[in-house]
PDB file of C-alpha atoms in Angstrom:
ATOM      1  CA  UNK A   3     -23.737  39.412 -61.742  1.00 49.00           C
ATOM      2  CA  UNK A   4     -26.902  38.255 -59.984  1.00 57.00           C
ATOM      3  CA  UNK A   5     -26.669  36.725 -56.513  1.00 65.00           C
ATOM      4  CA  UNK A   6     -28.568  33.510 -55.777  1.00 73.00           C
ATOM      5  CA  UNK A   7     -29.603  32.271 -52.328  1.00 80.00           C
ATOM      6  CA  UNK A   8     -29.854  28.563 -51.530  1.00 84.00           C
ATOM      7  CA  UNK A   9     -32.543  27.248 -49.178  1.00 88.00           C
ATOM      8  CA  UNK A  10     -32.560  23.763 -47.618  1.00 90.00           C
ATOM      9  CA  UNK A  11     -35.584  22.819 -45.490  1.00 91.00           C
ATOM     10  CA  UNK A  12     -37.997  20.022 -44.698  1.00 92.00           C
ATOM     11  CA  UNK A  13     -41.248  19.466 -46.556  1.00 90.00           C
ATOM     12  CA  UNK A  14     -44.178  17.289 -45.493  1.00 90.00           C
ATOM     13  CA  UNK A  15     -46.923  15.588 -47.502  1.00 87.00           C
ATOM     14  CA  UNK A  16     -49.708  17.198 -45.482  1.00 91.00           C
ATOM     15  CA  UNK A  17     -50.230  19.865 -42.840  1.00 92.00           C
ATOM     16  CA  UNK A  18     -48.955  19.007 -39.341  1.00 93.00           C
ATOM     17  CA  UNK A  19     -47.218  15.823 -40.506  1.00 94.00           C
ATOM     18  CA  UNK A  20     -43.867  15.099 -38.823  1.00 93.00           C
ATOM     19  CA  UNK A  21     -40.607  15.916 -40.544  1.00 92.00           C
ATOM     20  CA  UNK A  22     -36.940  15.151 -39.995  1.00 91.00           C
ATOM     21  CA  UNK A  23     -33.774  16.442 -41.609  1.00 91.00           C
ATOM     22  CA  UNK A  24     -30.102  15.739 -41.022  1.00 93.00           C
ATOM     23  CA  UNK A  25     -28.081  18.152 -43.150  1.00 94.00           C
ATOM     24  CA  UNK A  26     -24.350  17.503 -43.145  1.00 94.00           C
ATOM     25  CA  UNK A  27     -23.094  20.169 -45.542  1.00 92.00           C
ATOM     26  CA  UNK A  28     -23.763  22.148 -48.699  1.00 90.00           C
ATOM     27  CA  UNK A  29     -20.993  22.390 -51.296  1.00 86.00           C
ATOM     28  CA  UNK A  30     -20.951  24.984 -54.045  1.00 80.00           C
ATOM     29  CA  UNK A  31     -18.722  24.334 -57.052  1.00 77.00           C
ATOM     30  CA  UNK A  32     -18.152  27.069 -59.603  1.00 71.00           C
ATOM     31  CA  UNK A  33     -17.486  26.016 -63.172  1.00 71.00           C
ATOM     32  CA  UNK A  34     -15.982  28.882 -65.190  1.00 65.00           C
ATOM     33  CA  UNK A  35     -17.972  29.677 -68.289  1.00 69.00           C
ATOM     34  CA  UNK A  36     -16.647  30.582 -71.693  1.00 73.00           C
ATOM     35  CA  UNK A  37     -15.865  34.236 -72.266  1.00 70.00           C
ATOM     36  CA  UNK A  38     -18.650  36.110 -74.034  1.00 73.00           C
ATOM     37  CA  UNK A  39     -17.783  36.861 -77.668  1.00 79.00           C
ATOM     38  CA  UNK A  40     -16.789  40.423 -78.466  1.00 81.00           C
ATOM     39  CA  UNK A  41     -19.608  42.253 -80.286  1.00 84.00           C
ATOM     40  CA  UNK A  42     -18.701  42.961 -83.888  1.00 87.00           C
ATOM     41  CA  UNK A  43     -20.478  45.038 -86.532  1.00 90.00           C
ATOM     42  CA  UNK A  44     -21.579  43.588 -89.852  1.00 92.00           C
ATOM     43  CA  UNK A  45     -18.772  42.973 -92.386  1.00 91.00           C
ATOM     44  CA  UNK A  46     -17.457  46.230 -93.831  1.00 90.00           C
ATOM     45  CA  UNK A  47     -18.937  48.403 -91.053  1.00 91.00           C
ATOM     46  CA  UNK A  48     -16.588  50.217 -88.676  1.00 89.00           C
ATOM     47  CA  UNK A  49     -17.103  49.875 -84.912  1.00 90.00           C
ATOM     48  CA  UNK A  50     -18.423  52.886 -83.031  1.00 89.00           C
ATOM     49  CA  UNK A  51     -15.569  55.322 -82.290  1.00 91.00           C
ATOM     50  CA  UNK A  52     -13.731  55.674 -78.994  1.00 92.00           C
ATOM     51  CA  UNK A  53     -12.291  58.785 -77.383  1.00 94.00           C
ATOM     52  CA  UNK A  54      -9.091  58.850 -75.337  1.00 96.00           C
ATOM     53  CA  UNK A  55     -10.153  60.766 -72.235  1.00 97.00           C
ATOM     54  CA  UNK A  56      -6.828  60.308 -70.400  1.00 97.00           C
ATOM     55  CA  UNK A  57      -3.493  59.325 -71.949  1.00 95.00           C
ATOM     56  CA  UNK A  58      -1.295  59.015 -68.869  1.00 95.00           C
ATOM     57  CA  UNK A  59      -0.032  62.585 -68.880  1.00 96.00           C
ATOM     58  CA  UNK A  60      -1.148  65.850 -67.220  1.00 96.00           C
ATOM     59  CA  UNK A  61      -4.102  67.462 -68.959  1.00 94.00           C
ATOM     60  CA  UNK A  62      -6.509  70.371 -68.380  1.00 96.00           C
ATOM     61  CA  UNK A  63      -9.273  67.778 -68.754  1.00 97.00           C
ATOM     62  CA  UNK A  64      -8.353  66.338 -65.336  1.00 97.00           C
ATOM     63  CA  UNK A  65      -7.877  68.117 -62.027  1.00 97.00           C
ATOM     64  CA  UNK A  66      -5.646  66.684 -59.259  1.00 97.00           C
ATOM     65  CA  UNK A  67      -7.488  65.803 -56.046  1.00 96.00           C
ATOM     66  CA  UNK A  68      -6.619  64.646 -52.559  1.00 95.00           C
ATOM     67  CA  UNK A  69      -9.398  64.173 -50.007  1.00 94.00           C
ATOM     68  CA  UNK A  70     -10.027  62.230 -46.778  1.00 94.00           C
ATOM     69  CA  UNK A  71      -6.302  62.112 -46.056  1.00 94.00           C
ATOM     70  CA  UNK A  72      -5.194  62.116 -49.679  1.00 93.00           C
ATOM     71  CA  UNK A  73      -2.546  64.494 -51.049  1.00 95.00           C
ATOM     72  CA  UNK A  74      -1.781  64.664 -54.766  1.00 95.00           C
ATOM     73  CA  UNK A  75       1.477  66.590 -54.385  1.00 95.00           C
ATOM     74  CA  UNK A  76       2.817  64.132 -51.799  1.00 95.00           C
ATOM     75  CA  UNK A  77       1.534  60.797 -53.127  1.00 96.00           C
ATOM     76  CA  UNK A  78       1.035  61.123 -56.921  1.00 95.00           C
ATOM     77  CA  UNK A  79       3.244  61.659 -59.950  1.00 96.00           C
ATOM     78  CA  UNK A  80       3.198  61.208 -63.720  1.00 97.00           C
ATOM     79  CA  UNK A  81       5.827  58.684 -64.767  1.00 94.00           C
ATOM     80  CA  UNK A  82       6.510  56.653 -67.949  1.00 92.00           C
ATOM     81  CA  UNK A  83       3.146  57.496 -69.501  1.00 94.00           C
ATOM     82  CA  UNK A  84       1.061  56.761 -66.420  1.00 96.00           C
ATOM     83  CA  UNK A  85      -0.416  58.309 -63.318  1.00 96.00           C
ATOM     84  CA  UNK A  86       1.303  56.630 -60.376  1.00 97.00           C
ATOM     85  CA  UNK A  87      -0.205  56.989 -56.896  1.00 96.00           C
ATOM     86  CA  UNK A  88       1.374  55.522 -53.774  1.00 95.00           C
ATOM     87  CA  UNK A  89      -0.371  56.382 -50.509  1.00 95.00           C
ATOM     88  CA  UNK A  90       1.441  55.128 -47.395  1.00 94.00           C
ATOM     89  CA  UNK A  91      -0.297  53.738 -44.350  1.00 94.00           C
ATOM     90  CA  UNK A  92      -1.738  56.089 -41.753  1.00 94.00           C
ATOM     91  CA  UNK A  93      -3.534  58.582 -44.006  1.00 95.00           C
ATOM     92  CA  UNK A  94      -7.187  57.792 -43.294  1.00 95.00           C
ATOM     93  CA  UNK A  95      -8.821  56.881 -46.620  1.00 94.00           C
ATOM     94  CA  UNK A  96      -6.050  58.606 -48.589  1.00 92.00           C
ATOM     95  CA  UNK A  97      -8.149  59.288 -51.684  1.00 96.00           C
ATOM     96  CA  UNK A  98      -5.674  60.626 -54.248  1.00 96.00           C
ATOM     97  CA  UNK A  99      -6.173  60.936 -57.995  1.00 96.00           C
ATOM     98  CA  UNK A 100      -7.949  62.925 -60.707  1.00 97.00           C
ATOM     99  CA  UNK A 101     -11.369  64.529 -61.232  1.00 97.00           C
ATOM    100  CA  UNK A 102     -12.736  65.241 -64.703  1.00 97.00           C
ATOM    101  CA  UNK A 103     -12.946  68.985 -65.340  1.00 97.00           C
ATOM    102  CA  UNK A 104     -16.009  68.485 -67.553  1.00 97.00           C
ATOM    103  CA  UNK A 105     -18.555  65.650 -67.584  1.00 97.00           C
ATOM    104  CA  UNK A 106     -16.858  62.421 -68.627  1.00 97.00           C
ATOM    105  CA  UNK A 107     -20.110  60.965 -69.959  1.00 96.00           C
ATOM    106  CA  UNK A 108     -22.944  62.883 -71.586  1.00 95.00           C
ATOM    107  CA  UNK A 109     -25.641  60.257 -71.895  1.00 95.00           C
ATOM    108  CA  UNK A 110     -28.151  60.467 -74.729  1.00 93.00           C
ATOM    109  CA  UNK A 111     -30.932  58.233 -76.131  1.00 93.00           C
ATOM    110  CA  UNK A 112     -28.385  55.816 -77.619  1.00 92.00           C
ATOM    111  CA  UNK A 113     -28.055  54.132 -74.220  1.00 93.00           C
ATOM    112  CA  UNK A 114     -31.543  52.688 -74.753  1.00 92.00           C
ATOM    113  CA  UNK A 115     -29.965  50.524 -77.480  1.00 91.00           C
ATOM    114  CA  UNK A 116     -26.386  50.062 -76.261  1.00 93.00           C
ATOM    115  CA  UNK A 117     -24.458  51.173 -73.176  1.00 95.00           C
ATOM    116  CA  UNK A 118     -21.800  53.831 -72.864  1.00 96.00           C
ATOM    117  CA  UNK A 119     -18.445  52.297 -71.986  1.00 96.00           C
ATOM    118  CA  UNK A 120     -15.437  53.496 -70.003  1.00 97.00           C
ATOM    119  CA  UNK A 121     -12.262  51.422 -70.206  1.00 98.00           C
ATOM    120  CA  UNK A 122      -9.417  51.944 -67.752  1.00 98.00           C
ATOM    121  CA  UNK A 123      -5.951  50.596 -68.523  1.00 97.00           C
ATOM    122  CA  UNK A 124      -3.796  49.878 -65.482  1.00 96.00           C
ATOM    123  CA  UNK A 125      -0.448  48.142 -65.046  1.00 95.00           C
ATOM    124  CA  UNK A 126      -1.191  44.421 -64.504  1.00 94.00           C
ATOM    125  CA  UNK A 127       2.270  43.837 -63.036  1.00 91.00           C
ATOM    126  CA  UNK A 128       1.568  46.047 -60.007  1.00 90.00           C
ATOM    127  CA  UNK A 129      -0.961  45.767 -57.169  1.00 89.00           C
ATOM    128  CA  UNK A 130      -3.843  48.179 -57.605  1.00 93.00           C
ATOM    129  CA  UNK A 131      -6.331  49.785 -55.246  1.00 94.00           C
ATOM    130  CA  UNK A 132      -8.560  51.426 -57.816  1.00 96.00           C
ATOM    131  CA  UNK A 133     -11.665  53.425 -57.110  1.00 96.00           C
ATOM    132  CA  UNK A 134     -13.617  54.963 -59.968  1.00 97.00           C
ATOM    133  CA  UNK A 135     -16.808  56.936 -59.392  1.00 97.00           C
ATOM    134  CA  UNK A 136     -19.455  58.779 -61.403  1.00 97.00           C
ATOM    135  CA  UNK A 137     -21.611  61.654 -60.161  1.00 96.00           C
ATOM    136  CA  UNK A 138     -23.931  64.285 -61.588  1.00 96.00           C
ATOM    137  CA  UNK A 139     -22.012  66.758 -59.425  1.00 96.00           C
ATOM    138  CA  UNK A 140     -18.427  67.896 -59.883  1.00 96.00           C
ATOM    139  CA  UNK A 141     -17.094  67.039 -56.435  1.00 95.00           C
ATOM    140  CA  UNK A 142     -13.716  65.655 -55.402  1.00 95.00           C
ATOM    141  CA  UNK A 143     -15.121  63.333 -52.729  1.00 94.00           C
ATOM    142  CA  UNK A 144     -17.803  61.471 -54.676  1.00 94.00           C
ATOM    143  CA  UNK A 145     -18.577  59.163 -51.760  1.00 93.00           C
ATOM    144  CA  UNK A 146     -20.825  62.012 -50.593  1.00 90.00           C
ATOM    145  CA  UNK A 147     -22.873  61.951 -53.804  1.00 92.00           C
ATOM    146  CA  UNK A 148     -22.370  59.290 -56.456  1.00 94.00           C
ATOM    147  CA  UNK A 149     -24.417  57.430 -59.020  1.00 94.00           C
ATOM    148  CA  UNK A 150     -21.842  54.674 -59.476  1.00 95.00           C
ATOM    149  CA  UNK A 151     -18.947  53.623 -57.218  1.00 96.00           C
ATOM    150  CA  UNK A 152     -16.558  50.998 -58.616  1.00 97.00           C
ATOM    151  CA  UNK A 153     -13.586  49.352 -56.899  1.00 96.00           C
ATOM    152  CA  UNK A 154     -10.978  46.835 -57.970  1.00 96.00           C
ATOM    153  CA  UNK A 155      -8.487  46.259 -55.193  1.00 94.00           C
ATOM    154  CA  UNK A 156      -5.813  43.770 -54.224  1.00 93.00           C
ATOM    155  CA  UNK A 157      -5.933  42.241 -50.707  1.00 91.00           C
ATOM    156  CA  UNK A 158      -2.416  40.771 -50.181  1.00 89.00           C
ATOM    157  CA  UNK A 159      -3.090  39.008 -46.879  1.00 88.00           C
ATOM    158  CA  UNK A 160      -5.862  36.965 -48.514  1.00 89.00           C
ATOM    159  CA  UNK A 161      -4.385  36.667 -52.017  1.00 90.00           C
ATOM    160  CA  UNK A 162      -7.571  37.887 -53.670  1.00 91.00           C
ATOM    161  CA  UNK A 163      -8.754  40.838 -55.701  1.00 93.00           C
ATOM    162  CA  UNK A 164     -12.153  42.277 -54.849  1.00 93.00           C
ATOM    163  CA  UNK A 165     -14.490  43.776 -57.433  1.00 94.00           C
ATOM    164  CA  UNK A 166     -17.083  46.101 -55.966  1.00 93.00           C
ATOM    165  CA  UNK A 167     -20.012  48.024 -57.455  1.00 94.00           C
ATOM    166  CA  UNK A 168     -22.236  50.397 -55.467  1.00 91.00           C
ATOM    167  CA  UNK A 169     -25.163  52.644 -56.292  1.00 90.00           C
ATOM    168  CA  UNK A 170     -26.582  53.254 -52.828  1.00 86.00           C
ATOM    169  CA  UNK A 171     -26.339  51.843 -49.282  1.00 82.00           C
ATOM    170  CA  UNK A 172     -28.992  49.318 -50.283  1.00 82.00           C
ATOM    171  CA  UNK A 173     -27.675  48.555 -53.756  1.00 87.00           C
ATOM    172  CA  UNK A 174     -24.146  47.187 -53.783  1.00 89.00           C
ATOM    173  CA  UNK A 175     -22.521  44.067 -55.152  1.00 90.00           C
ATOM    174  CA  UNK A 176     -19.066  42.494 -54.831  1.00 89.00           C
ATOM    175  CA  UNK A 177     -17.063  39.494 -55.955  1.00 90.00           C
ATOM    176  CA  UNK A 178     -13.685  38.060 -55.011  1.00 90.00           C
ATOM    177  CA  UNK A 179     -11.282  36.932 -57.743  1.00 91.00           C
ATOM    178  CA  UNK A 180      -8.360  34.601 -57.047  1.00 90.00           C
ATOM    179  CA  UNK A 181      -5.002  36.391 -57.307  1.00 92.00           C
ATOM    180  CA  UNK A 182      -3.556  33.491 -59.289  1.00 91.00           C
ATOM    181  CA  UNK A 183      -6.235  33.848 -61.952  1.00 92.00           C
ATOM    182  CA  UNK A 184      -5.649  37.606 -62.142  1.00 93.00           C
ATOM    183  CA  UNK A 185      -1.865  37.146 -62.490  1.00 93.00           C
ATOM    184  CA  UNK A 186      -2.348  34.687 -65.340  1.00 92.00           C
ATOM    185  CA  UNK A 187      -5.212  36.312 -67.229  1.00 92.00           C
ATOM    186  CA  UNK A 188      -5.509  40.034 -66.515  1.00 94.00           C
ATOM    187  CA  UNK A 189      -4.035  42.480 -69.038  1.00 95.00           C
ATOM    188  CA  UNK A 190      -4.703  45.559 -66.902  1.00 95.00           C
ATOM    189  CA  UNK A 191      -8.037  46.572 -68.422  1.00 97.00           C
ATOM    190  CA  UNK A 192     -11.251  47.184 -66.505  1.00 97.00           C
ATOM    191  CA  UNK A 193     -14.497  48.038 -68.286  1.00 96.00           C
ATOM    192  CA  UNK A 194     -17.424  49.998 -66.892  1.00 97.00           C
ATOM    193  CA  UNK A 195     -20.708  50.096 -68.815  1.00 97.00           C
ATOM    194  CA  UNK A 196     -23.555  52.552 -68.159  1.00 97.00           C
ATOM    195  CA  UNK A 197     -26.960  51.800 -69.626  1.00 95.00           C
ATOM    196  CA  UNK A 198     -30.495  53.079 -69.153  1.00 95.00           C
ATOM    197  CA  UNK A 199     -31.029  52.455 -65.438  1.00 94.00           C
ATOM    198  CA  UNK A 200     -28.169  49.982 -64.998  1.00 95.00           C
ATOM    199  CA  UNK A 201     -24.399  49.681 -64.835  1.00 96.00           C
ATOM    200  CA  UNK A 202     -21.808  46.907 -64.983  1.00 95.00           C
ATOM    201  CA  UNK A 203     -18.095  46.392 -64.515  1.00 95.00           C
ATOM    202  CA  UNK A 204     -15.964  43.580 -65.881  1.00 94.00           C
ATOM    203  CA  UNK A 205     -12.505  42.219 -66.351  1.00 94.00           C
ATOM    204  CA  UNK A 206     -12.377  41.517 -70.106  1.00 91.00           C
ATOM    205  CA  UNK A 207     -12.595  37.753 -70.510  1.00 87.00           C
ATOM    206  CA  UNK A 208     -13.381  37.318 -66.811  1.00 89.00           C
ATOM    207  CA  UNK A 209     -15.875  38.164 -64.069  1.00 89.00           C
ATOM    208  CA  UNK A 210     -18.610  40.750 -64.528  1.00 90.00           C
ATOM    209  CA  UNK A 211     -20.778  42.557 -61.967  1.00 91.00           C
ATOM    210  CA  UNK A 212     -24.146  44.049 -62.883  1.00 91.00           C
ATOM    211  CA  UNK A 213     -26.378  46.387 -60.881  1.00 91.00           C
ATOM    212  CA  UNK A 214     -29.031  49.065 -61.042  1.00 91.00           C
ATOM    213  CA  UNK A 215     -28.089  52.721 -61.464  1.00 93.00           C
ATOM    214  CA  UNK A 216     -30.332  55.788 -61.339  1.00 92.00           C
ATOM    215  CA  UNK A 217     -29.365  57.364 -64.661  1.00 94.00           C
ATOM    216  CA  UNK A 218     -30.823  57.656 -68.146  1.00 94.00           C
ATOM    217  CA  UNK A 219     -30.608  59.761 -71.306  1.00 94.00           C
ATOM    218  CA  UNK A 220     -29.514  63.385 -70.785  1.00 95.00           C
ATOM    219  CA  UNK A 221     -27.609  62.712 -67.564  1.00 96.00           C
ATOM    220  CA  UNK A 222     -24.148  64.290 -67.480  1.00 97.00           C
ATOM    221  CA  UNK A 223     -21.671  62.461 -65.257  1.00 97.00           C
ATOM    222  CA  UNK A 224     -18.336  63.648 -63.914  1.00 98.00           C
ATOM    223  CA  UNK A 225     -15.733  60.998 -63.151  1.00 97.00           C
ATOM    224  CA  UNK A 226     -13.111  60.575 -60.461  1.00 97.00           C
ATOM    225  CA  UNK A 227     -10.300  58.007 -60.536  1.00 97.00           C
ATOM    226  CA  UNK A 228      -8.184  57.502 -57.444  1.00 97.00           C
ATOM    227  CA  UNK A 229      -6.193  55.185 -55.242  1.00 96.00           C
ATOM    228  CA  UNK A 230      -8.409  54.056 -52.384  1.00 94.00           C
ATOM    229  CA  UNK A 231      -7.253  51.644 -49.641  1.00 93.00           C
ATOM    230  CA  UNK A 232      -9.369  48.574 -48.818  1.00 91.00           C
ATOM    231  CA  UNK A 233      -9.624  49.764 -45.202  1.00 92.00           C
ATOM    232  CA  UNK A 234      -9.033  53.038 -43.391  1.00 93.00           C
ATOM    233  CA  UNK A 235      -5.385  53.817 -42.569  1.00 93.00           C
ATOM    234  CA  UNK A 236      -4.139  51.146 -45.005  1.00 93.00           C
ATOM    235  CA  UNK A 237      -1.760  51.846 -47.902  1.00 92.00           C
ATOM    236  CA  UNK A 238      -3.063  52.235 -51.452  1.00 94.00           C
ATOM    237  CA  UNK A 239      -1.513  52.289 -54.916  1.00 95.00           C
ATOM    238  CA  UNK A 240      -2.608  52.915 -58.488  1.00 96.00           C
ATOM    239  CA  UNK A 241      -0.844  52.914 -61.850  1.00 96.00           C
ATOM    240  CA  UNK A 242      -3.230  54.219 -64.513  1.00 97.00           C
ATOM    241  CA  UNK A 243      -2.131  54.459 -68.149  1.00 96.00           C
ATOM    242  CA  UNK A 244      -5.288  55.504 -69.969  1.00 97.00           C
ATOM    243  CA  UNK A 245      -9.052  55.997 -69.937  1.00 98.00           C
ATOM    244  CA  UNK A 246     -11.165  55.683 -73.080  1.00 97.00           C
ATOM    245  CA  UNK A 247     -14.867  56.380 -73.525  1.00 97.00           C
ATOM    246  CA  UNK A 248     -17.414  55.477 -76.189  1.00 95.00           C
ATOM    247  CA  UNK A 249     -20.476  53.367 -76.917  1.00 94.00           C
ATOM    248  CA  UNK A 250     -20.468  49.569 -77.109  1.00 93.00           C
ATOM    249  CA  UNK A 251     -20.800  48.491 -80.738  1.00 92.00           C
ATOM    250  CA  UNK A 252     -23.975  46.377 -81.068  1.00 90.00           C
ATOM    251  CA  UNK A 253     -23.290  42.911 -82.439  1.00 90.00           C
ATOM    252  CA  UNK A 254     -24.091  42.756 -86.156  1.00 90.00           C
ATOM    253  CA  UNK A 255     -24.580  46.541 -86.422  1.00 90.00           C
ATOM    254  CA  UNK A 256     -25.491  47.488 -89.996  1.00 90.00           C
ATOM    255  CA  UNK A 257     -24.262  50.553 -91.877  1.00 91.00           C
ATOM    256  CA  UNK A 258     -27.671  52.211 -91.411  1.00 90.00           C
ATOM    257  CA  UNK A 259     -27.641  51.486 -87.689  1.00 90.00           C
ATOM    258  CA  UNK A 260     -24.096  52.873 -87.457  1.00 88.00           C
ATOM    259  CA  UNK A 261     -25.340  56.212 -88.809  1.00 88.00           C
ATOM    260  CA  UNK A 262     -28.091  56.263 -86.187  1.00 85.00           C
ATOM    261  CA  UNK A 263     -25.683  55.344 -83.388  1.00 85.00           C
ATOM    262  CA  UNK A 264     -22.748  57.589 -84.338  1.00 82.00           C
ATOM    263  CA  UNK A 265     -21.994  60.698 -82.266  1.00 80.00           C
ATOM    264  CA  UNK A 266     -24.052  63.583 -83.637  1.00 73.00           C
ATOM    265  CA  UNK A 267     -26.337  61.172 -85.512  1.00 69.00           C
ATOM    266  CA  UNK A 268     -30.136  61.175 -85.336  1.00 63.00           C
ATOM    267  CA  UNK A 269     -30.195  59.267 -82.046  1.00 59.00           C
ATOM    268  CA  UNK A 270     -27.783  61.674 -80.410  1.00 57.00           C
ATOM    269  CA  UNK A 271     -29.649  64.738 -81.622  1.00 49.00           C
ATOM    270  CA  UNK A 272     -33.119  63.416 -80.762  1.00 47.00           C
ATOM    271  CA  UNK A 273     -35.135  65.848 -78.713  1.00 41.00           C
ATOM    272  CA  UNK A 274     -35.886  65.069 -75.081  1.00 45.00           C
ATOM    273  CA  UNK A 275     -38.700  62.543 -74.745  1.00 42.00           C
ATOM    274  CA  UNK A 276     -38.613  61.258 -78.338  1.00 36.00           C
ATOM    275  CA  UNK A 277     -37.532  57.792 -79.520  1.00 34.00           C
TER     276      UNK A 277
END
């Protein structure tokens, strides 16, 4: 997810020597790389467990929200095992969705070895304007105070999807993904990883963004998931089927390491400040 700048300039053999340059153009060609292999534990060892945090139906674990022009009663519904949000044009930022009643992530020392992971399952057949955010505070409008701000939104007039990751006004990253590639390859999943001082988001088998994030062990993070238009007063939609949480299974994890990494294991119960 790193960004690289390209510099083209003259260079001379000695100080004050003359220099000339005629630069016609610079062409950047991207060659897609192979998808990273999925981490797997050692033979006979089970992966670290996952928890279904949202299953597409109403739950006390999630509170309806509508802020900055949003309105859950008017724009959202539960239908066919999914949260469906359709915000029409002309409603400011129209943020409409769900807020976790309790912290979605309770980070512990395990993130020093492997990140916590949130996986969102959307409907790949429908345009999405997803915003997901994490905050140490339980607030409906997390733009006011967030640790991580993640967007995956379809821009129809340009035929691209835009991935965005933000930690602060000075720490944000984005990437455009061709709509044709998304239509052919995306199965509706989006992954968000939270490590010790960093975060990442990725389309499984596709692009990944990586950035810094001011969190570490013992941080408790509430989550908000909502439809969020790409520009103010624009329409927004979201079809969310599920959210799962857990820890990424380290590649080659042994049975002994699995005990250390399991919820409630020695790593989880370690006292503050110990390794």
